[in-house]
Amino acid sequence: MNEPLDVSNWICPAPLRDYPTIVMGHGAGGKLSSELINHLFLPAFGTLHSPLADAAVTEVGNSRIAISTDSFVVRPLFFPGGNIGELAVNGTINDIAMMGARPIALTASFILEEGMPLDQLGIIAESMGRAARQAGVHLIAGDTKVVDRGHGDGVYITTTGFGLIPTGINIGPDQARPGDAIIVSGPIGLHGVAILSVREGIEFGAPVVSDTAALHELVSVMLASGARIHAMRDPTRGGVAAALNEIAHAAGIGVEIVERDIPVPPAVQAACELLGMDPLHIANEGKLIVFVERADAELLLTTMRHHPLGREASLIGYATADHPGVVVARTGIGGTRVVDTLIGEQLPRIC
């Protein structure tokens, strides 16, 4: 990396928003989502017992358990590489895995729209069971409700996951430190562009398939390597940009990444250039970002590249003590730019 950046005179061009009603952006994982949580839900719920992260951590007896709940409202229900069912299983497993936990059980709740074809629901249910079995996780409870025709998109699924955190593992967004190396597990943007291509009927030169996958086995080998891992995040809604900003804010650090080192598939790059989007804001459902002690970066990269889901892992930057809470990218032409979190949504519902 080059010399530290001086951001003392930088300003944010986007003022805070004030909406009297919910808008789609409140569910997009950007600044509107954050404001809704911090200014409405958290004051109503009371004291926060742990930092905001993919999953909460609580103690039960002598064990630490990671718990996460997530709702999936993706449209269309079926897309290249998967459907809403396996997405609901993999997504919650990944949220638990990002805390270093081994997932053990899931519950599932279904909101069904009157008129939903049973054969499609059967395919979705079978894919959920298959994804859970492949991950070694049990679906142990559930609930079903039906809403009137025209009041849903066929099916919405909420999954809650539970996982055990091994002794000695302390991973969280607030644990990242200045100097940490930042690694992404593979090419970014595939899920969001896959959804976009089906939903809008647009082709980008080559078929794009969602990367939805359960990452807990990859995380397991990463932890077993002995590398000193401080924070992990799966960059789903809001993409890599949102994930890095969340960690930067939680840990009070700055982040500097190098754009040319970030793996972006040609089809994703083509889609972004055609539609004026930034690949750093595109959602992923089978990738992770990890902050690791700088001296252990090569060890962790080698370990990840021996796993099928980490074969194309790349070092993309470092954490810094400068400009805390700000993510900047070194561009391909030698400049720098701030990589901020989006206010609302850049893409239609993608998870």
Short mmCIF file of N, CA and C in Angstrom, two decimals, residues 5 14 22 46 48 83 85 102 105 140 162 215 249-250 273 287 289 301 305 327 337 344 350:
data_model
loop_
_atom_site.label_atom_id
_atom_site.label_comp_id
_atom_site.label_asym_id
_atom_site.label_seq_id
_atom_site.Cartn_x
_atom_site.Cartn_y
_atom_site.Cartn_z
N LEU A 5 -3.90 7.98 3.69
CA LEU A 5 -4.77 8.99 3.10
C LEU A 5 -5.15 10.02 4.14
N ALA A 14 -24.29 12.51 1.00
CA ALA A 14 -25.65 12.02 1.19
C ALA A 14 -26.14 12.39 2.59
N ILE A 22 -42.25 3.04 5.33
CA ILE A 22 -41.22 2.12 4.87
C ILE A 22 -41.10 2.19 3.35
N GLY A 46 -34.47 -2.26 23.52
CA GLY A 46 -33.68 -2.08 24.73
C GLY A 46 -32.20 -2.28 24.47
N LEU A 48 -28.57 -3.43 23.73
CA LEU A 48 -27.95 -4.41 22.84
C LEU A 48 -26.92 -5.20 23.64
N ASN A 83 -32.49 -21.93 -5.78
CA ASN A 83 -33.82 -21.37 -5.54
C ASN A 83 -33.88 -20.85 -4.11
N GLY A 85 -35.26 -21.87 -1.53
CA GLY A 85 -35.14 -22.85 -0.45
C GLY A 85 -33.70 -23.07 0.00
N ARG A 102 -19.92 -23.72 14.56
CA ARG A 102 -20.31 -24.90 13.79
C ARG A 102 -21.82 -25.04 13.84
N ALA A 105 -28.34 -26.78 13.94
CA ALA A 105 -29.78 -26.93 13.73
C ALA A 105 -30.37 -25.67 13.12
N ILE A 140 -35.22 -28.71 12.49
CA ILE A 140 -35.85 -29.33 13.66
C ILE A 140 -37.23 -28.78 13.97
N PHE A 162 -28.72 -22.25 14.71
CA PHE A 162 -28.00 -22.35 15.98
C PHE A 162 -26.67 -23.06 15.72
N LEU A 215 -20.79 -22.17 3.72
CA LEU A 215 -19.36 -21.89 3.88
C LEU A 215 -18.76 -22.46 5.15
N HIS A 249 -16.63 0.25 10.77
CA HIS A 249 -17.34 1.01 11.81
C HIS A 249 -17.31 0.26 13.14
N ALA A 250 -17.54 -1.04 13.10
CA ALA A 250 -17.61 -1.81 14.35
C ALA A 250 -16.27 -1.82 15.09
N GLU A 273 -20.82 -2.55 -16.15
CA GLU A 273 -20.54 -1.48 -17.11
C GLU A 273 -21.79 -1.12 -17.90
N LYS A 287 -19.67 -16.39 -0.66
CA LYS A 287 -18.33 -15.83 -0.49
C LYS A 287 -18.20 -15.26 0.92
N ILE A 289 -15.48 -12.64 3.47
CA ILE A 289 -14.35 -11.74 3.64
C ILE A 289 -13.78 -12.00 5.02
N LEU A 301 -4.29 -17.91 3.05
CA LEU A 301 -4.55 -18.00 1.61
C LEU A 301 -4.28 -19.41 1.09
N ARG A 305 -7.17 -21.87 -0.50
CA ARG A 305 -7.08 -22.29 -1.91
C ARG A 305 -7.09 -23.80 -2.07
N VAL A 327 -13.82 3.28 4.19
CA VAL A 327 -13.23 2.31 3.28
C VAL A 327 -12.83 3.04 2.00
N ARG A 337 -10.63 6.25 -4.17
CA ARG A 337 -12.03 6.64 -4.05
C ARG A 337 -12.60 6.03 -2.77
N GLY A 344 -29.86 2.96 -0.35
CA GLY A 344 -30.95 2.01 -0.47
C GLY A 344 -30.53 0.82 -1.28
N ILE A 350 -32.70 -9.69 -3.69
CA ILE A 350 -31.74 -10.70 -4.10
C ILE A 350 -31.51 -11.77 -3.04
#
